[in-house]
GROMACS .gro file of C-alpha atoms in nm:
model
  230
    1MET     CA    1   2.147   2.143   2.615
    2ILE     CA    2   2.393   1.868   2.698
    3PRO     CA    3   2.313   1.577   2.463
    4ASP     CA    4   2.287   1.317   2.741
    5HIS     CA    5   2.040   1.534   2.929
    6ALA     CA    6   1.839   1.591   2.614
    7TYR     CA    7   1.832   1.219   2.550
    8ALA     CA    8   1.714   1.152   2.904
    9ALA     CA    9   1.423   1.389   2.848
   10ALA     CA   10   1.344   1.232   2.513
   11ARG     CA   11   1.345   0.887   2.669
   12HIS     CA   12   1.046   0.983   2.884
   13LEU     CA   13   0.855   1.091   2.571
   14ILE     CA   14   0.894   0.760   2.388
   15ASP     CA   15   0.712   0.439   2.470
   16PRO     CA   16   0.946   0.155   2.366
   17ASP     CA   17   0.657  -0.088   2.359
   18ALA     CA   18   0.443   0.122   2.124
   19ASP     CA   19   0.433   0.138   1.746
   20TYR     CA   20   0.463   0.474   1.573
   21THR     CA   21   0.351   0.605   1.236
   22VAL     CA   22   0.617   0.807   1.053
   23HIS     CA   23   0.565   1.133   0.866
   24ILE     CA   24   0.814   1.363   0.694
   25ARG     CA   25   0.774   1.740   0.678
   26THR     CA   26   0.795   1.865   0.320
   27ASP     CA   27   0.713   2.188   0.142
   28ASN     CA   28   0.364   2.050   0.093
   29GLY     CA   29   0.303   1.956   0.454
   30TRP     CA   30   0.325   1.620   0.631
   31THR     CA   31   0.350   1.306   0.420
   32GLN     CA   32   0.457   0.948   0.468
   33PRO     CA   33   0.766   0.777   0.321
   34THR     CA   34   0.729   0.617  -0.018
   35ASP     CA   35   0.825   0.268   0.104
   36PRO     CA   36   0.525   0.109   0.286
   37ASP     CA   37   0.763  -0.075   0.517
   38HIS     CA   38   0.893   0.260   0.647
   39ARG     CA   39   0.561   0.416   0.743
   40GLU     CA   40   0.560   0.258   1.089
   41LEU     CA   41   0.841   0.202   1.340
   42PRO     CA   42   0.852   0.030   1.679
   43GLY     CA   43   0.920   0.249   1.977
   44LEU     CA   44   1.272   0.113   2.027
   45ASP     CA   45   1.366   0.226   1.677
   46VAL     CA   46   1.221   0.569   1.743
   47LEU     CA   47   1.428   0.586   2.060
   48LEU     CA   48   1.738   0.502   1.855
   49VAL     CA   49   1.649   0.784   1.613
   50ALA     CA   50   1.631   1.028   1.901
   51ARG     CA   51   1.968   0.916   2.039
   52ARG     CA   52   2.143   0.956   1.707
   53VAL     CA   53   1.990   1.294   1.627
   54LEU     CA   54   2.058   1.437   1.973
   55ARG     CA   55   2.417   1.318   1.976
   56ALA     CA   56   2.497   1.432   1.624
   57ARG     CA   57   2.703   1.742   1.552
   58PRO     CA   58   2.530   1.982   1.538
   59ALA     CA   59   2.279   1.829   1.781
   60GLY     CA   60   1.922   1.792   1.669
   61HIS     CA   61   1.601   1.860   1.858
   62VAL     CA   62   1.328   1.641   2.005
   63GLU     CA   63   0.997   1.782   2.123
   64SER     CA   64   0.649   1.659   2.196
   65THR     CA   65   0.355   1.856   2.059
   66SER     CA   66   0.096   1.626   2.220
   67PRO     CA   67   0.100   1.314   2.445
   68ASP     CA   68   0.103   1.085   2.142
   69THR     CA   69   0.325   1.282   1.903
   70LEU     CA   70   0.702   1.330   1.889
   71ASP     CA   71   0.886   1.564   1.650
   72ILE     CA   72   1.253   1.500   1.575
   73ARG     CA   73   1.461   1.747   1.375
   74THR     CA   74   1.820   1.713   1.263
   75GLY     CA   75   2.062   1.984   1.364
   76ASP     CA   76   2.145   2.065   1.002
   77GLY     CA   77   1.777   2.137   0.928
   78ARG     CA   78   1.757   1.883   0.644
   79LEU     CA   79   1.510   1.645   0.807
   80TRP     CA   80   1.199   1.692   1.022
   81LEU     CA   81   1.020   1.372   1.126
   82ARG     CA   82   0.700   1.323   1.321
   83PHE     CA   83   0.626   0.999   1.506
   84THR     CA   84   0.272   0.934   1.632
   85ASP     CA   85   0.189   0.659   1.882
   86ILE     CA   86  -0.059   0.435   1.703
   87THR     CA   87  -0.205   0.302   2.026
   88LEU     CA   88  -0.287   0.647   2.164
   89SER     CA   89  -0.366   0.856   1.859
   90GLU     CA   90  -0.703   0.870   1.684
   91ASN     CA   91  -0.578   1.060   1.381
   92ASP     CA   92  -0.247   1.063   1.194
   93PRO     CA   93  -0.072   1.403   1.183
   94GLY     CA   94  -0.069   1.403   0.802
   95PRO     CA   95  -0.215   1.253   0.486
   96ASP     CA   96  -0.238   0.878   0.426
   97GLU     CA   97  -0.101   0.885   0.076
   98PRO     CA   98   0.277   0.817   0.033
   99ALA     CA   99   0.522   1.091  -0.046
  100LEU     CA  100   0.633   1.155  -0.400
  101ASP     CA  101   0.979   1.026  -0.480
  102GLY     CA  102   1.119   1.379  -0.486
  103HIS     CA  103   0.996   1.445  -0.131
  104THR     CA  104   1.169   1.155   0.036
  105PRO     CA  105   1.525   1.250   0.136
  106ALA     CA  106   1.797   1.031  -0.010
  107GLU     CA  107   1.910   0.744   0.213
  108LEU     CA  108   1.649   0.830   0.476
  109TRP     CA  109   1.666   0.488   0.629
  110ARG     CA  110   2.039   0.462   0.675
  111VAL     CA  111   1.951   0.475   1.041
  112LEU     CA  112   1.762   0.790   0.954
  113GLY     CA  113   2.088   0.944   0.835
  114LEU     CA  114   2.147   1.151   0.526
  115SER     CA  115   2.449   1.120   0.305
  116GLY     CA  116   2.674   1.410   0.402
  117SER     CA  117   2.438   1.533   0.676
  118ALA     CA  118   2.510   1.597   1.042
  119LEU     CA  119   2.386   1.258   1.145
  120ALA     CA  120   2.652   1.006   1.241
  121PRO     CA  121   2.642   0.663   1.408
  122LEU     CA  122   2.610   0.664   1.781
  123ALA     CA  123   2.864   0.398   1.875
  124ARG     CA  124   3.156   0.227   1.708
  125CYS     CA  125   2.951  -0.092   1.673
  126ASP     CA  126   2.709   0.110   1.459
  127LEU     CA  127   2.970   0.219   1.207
  128THR     CA  128   2.874   0.090   0.866
  129THR     CA  129   3.112  -0.047   0.602
  130SER     CA  130   3.098   0.282   0.411
  131ASP     CA  131   3.172   0.475   0.735
  132LEU     CA  132   3.480   0.261   0.800
  133GLU     CA  133   3.600   0.292   0.441
  134ALA     CA  134   3.562   0.670   0.463
  135LEU     CA  135   3.757   0.678   0.790
  136ALA     CA  136   4.030   0.459   0.640
  137ARG     CA  137   4.063   0.704   0.350
  138THR     CA  138   4.067   0.987   0.606
  139CYS     CA  139   4.347   0.815   0.792
  140LEU     CA  140   4.553   0.779   0.475
  141THR     CA  141   4.491   1.142   0.372
  142LEU     CA  142   4.594   1.278   0.712
  143SER     CA  143   4.899   1.053   0.744
  144GLN     CA  144   5.028   1.174   0.408
  145ALA     CA  145   4.942   1.540   0.481
  146HIS     CA  146   5.113   1.522   0.821
  147SER     CA  147   5.425   1.340   0.702
  148LEU     CA  148   5.653   1.633   0.790
  149LEU     CA  149   5.480   1.717   1.120
  150PRO     CA  150   5.557   1.573   1.464
  151ARG     CA  151   5.407   1.226   1.493
  152PRO     CA  152   5.153   1.176   1.774
  153THR     CA  153   5.129   0.849   1.963
  154LEU     CA  154   4.927   0.615   1.742
  155PRO     CA  155   4.769   0.274   1.806
  156SER     CA  156   4.998  -0.025   1.778
  157ASN     CA  157   5.032  -0.170   1.430
  158ALA     CA  158   4.908   0.156   1.274
  159ASP     CA  159   5.216   0.202   1.054
  160HIS     CA  160   5.185  -0.147   0.909
  161LEU     CA  161   4.814  -0.098   0.837
  162LEU     CA  162   4.882   0.238   0.674
  163GLU     CA  163   5.138   0.080   0.440
  164ARG     CA  164   4.885  -0.186   0.340
  165LEU     CA  165   4.612   0.075   0.303
  166ALA     CA  166   4.826   0.295   0.078
  167THR     CA  167   4.892  -0.001  -0.152
  168THR     CA  168   4.527  -0.105  -0.161
  169ALA     CA  169   4.399   0.248  -0.222
  170GLU     CA  170   4.651   0.316  -0.496
  171ALA     CA  171   4.546  -0.007  -0.674
  172LEU     CA  172   4.177   0.078  -0.639
  173ASP     CA  173   4.223   0.434  -0.758
  174SER     CA  174   4.428   0.312  -1.055
  175GLY     CA  175   4.152   0.070  -1.154
  176LEU     CA  176   4.374  -0.236  -1.140
  177PRO     CA  177   4.169  -0.554  -1.202
  178ASP     CA  178   4.090  -0.793  -0.919
  179THR     CA  179   4.182  -0.537  -0.654
  180PRO     CA  180   3.983  -0.608  -0.338
  181ASP     CA  181   3.777  -0.329  -0.183
  182ILE     CA  182   3.903  -0.180   0.139
  183ASP     CA  183   3.644  -0.369   0.345
  184GLU     CA  184   3.763  -0.694   0.182
  185ALA     CA  185   4.130  -0.625   0.230
  186PHE     CA  186   4.095  -0.533   0.600
  187SER     CA  187   3.906  -0.686   0.887
  188ARG     CA  188   3.660  -0.476   1.085
  189ALA     CA  189   3.902  -0.467   1.376
  190GLU     CA  190   4.175  -0.333   1.148
  191LEU     CA  191   3.940  -0.073   1.005
  192LEU     CA  192   3.844   0.039   1.355
  193LEU     CA  193   4.213   0.074   1.440
  194LEU     CA  194   4.259   0.287   1.129
  195ALA     CA  195   3.961   0.497   1.239
  196ASP     CA  196   4.125   0.557   1.579
  197THR     CA  197   4.449   0.640   1.401
  198ALA     CA  198   4.268   0.896   1.189
  199LEU     CA  199   4.122   1.049   1.502
  200GLY     CA  200   4.469   1.069   1.666
  201LEU     CA  201   4.616   1.239   1.362
  202HIS     CA  202   4.330   1.485   1.337
  203GLN     CA  203   4.345   1.573   1.705
  204ALA     CA  204   4.718   1.630   1.679
  205HIS     CA  205   4.729   1.859   1.374
  206GLY     CA  206   4.377   1.897   1.234
  207ASP     CA  207   4.323   1.944   0.862
  208PRO     CA  208   4.512   2.266   0.783
  209ASP     CA  209   4.494   2.213   0.409
  210GLY     CA  210   4.121   2.147   0.399
  211LEU     CA  211   4.159   1.806   0.239
  212LEU     CA  212   3.875   1.631   0.421
  213SER     CA  213   3.513   1.627   0.316
  214ARG     CA  214   3.233   1.737   0.546
  215THR     CA  215   3.128   1.375   0.596
  216GLU     CA  216   3.479   1.275   0.701
  217VAL     CA  217   3.503   1.565   0.946
  218LEU     CA  218   3.165   1.471   1.095
  219LEU     CA  219   3.271   1.109   1.138
  220LEU     CA  220   3.587   1.223   1.319
  221ALA     CA  221   3.374   1.448   1.539
  222HIS     CA  222   3.158   1.148   1.625
  223LEU     CA  223   3.462   0.940   1.714
  224ALA     CA  224   3.595   1.218   1.936
  225TYR     CA  225   3.259   1.249   2.110
  226GLY     CA  226   3.235   0.874   2.159
  227ALA     CA  227   3.586   0.859   2.307
  228ALA     CA  228   3.503   1.143   2.549
  229SER     CA  229   3.180   0.972   2.657
  230THR     CA  230   3.338   0.638   2.749
   0.00000   0.00000   0.00000
């Protein structure tokens, strides 16, 4: 199903004014997150979860098993969440006790993303600092790997930013003292330009040597999808 159509259908299943209890599917059944602050979410946050999961690559799934219950599964199969409308439901879909630490996926609440999973931010404004740092590293990797290949048209000032990035990354990787982190050495606008440069390089020649991590490839796929949707 086309992600936008899937999202439109999910939108009708979610009451943005309601509050929802949150349960995670584990090997032992439904259980709630360990953190008490994460056991309920407002409807607008649930809607955001649905948008991100449906527009991820691979796309996730949203379905309603009853008028007050919504199931959201990531496309990579690593996360299955159930949201239950508190104002409509009489019973929670699972136990009241919190999950054991080992049952709660790592970094669950990074906008319900998992480190290295198929989930990616929905829009450029949602890109986190770690996302932008990863994309900057991706840009540097691709620019060096493509040095002997025909150069695509890149954003203005890209070459200057790449020179600065190479110097900063080399200092960081060498462990030189007092070296600023990438997010400190570059403004957000500059990091976004590097992200677009990475996308341009990847679209021109890909990653023939397999140098990029799965997370980096997924972030590039997100950028390409976002560019095609605007």
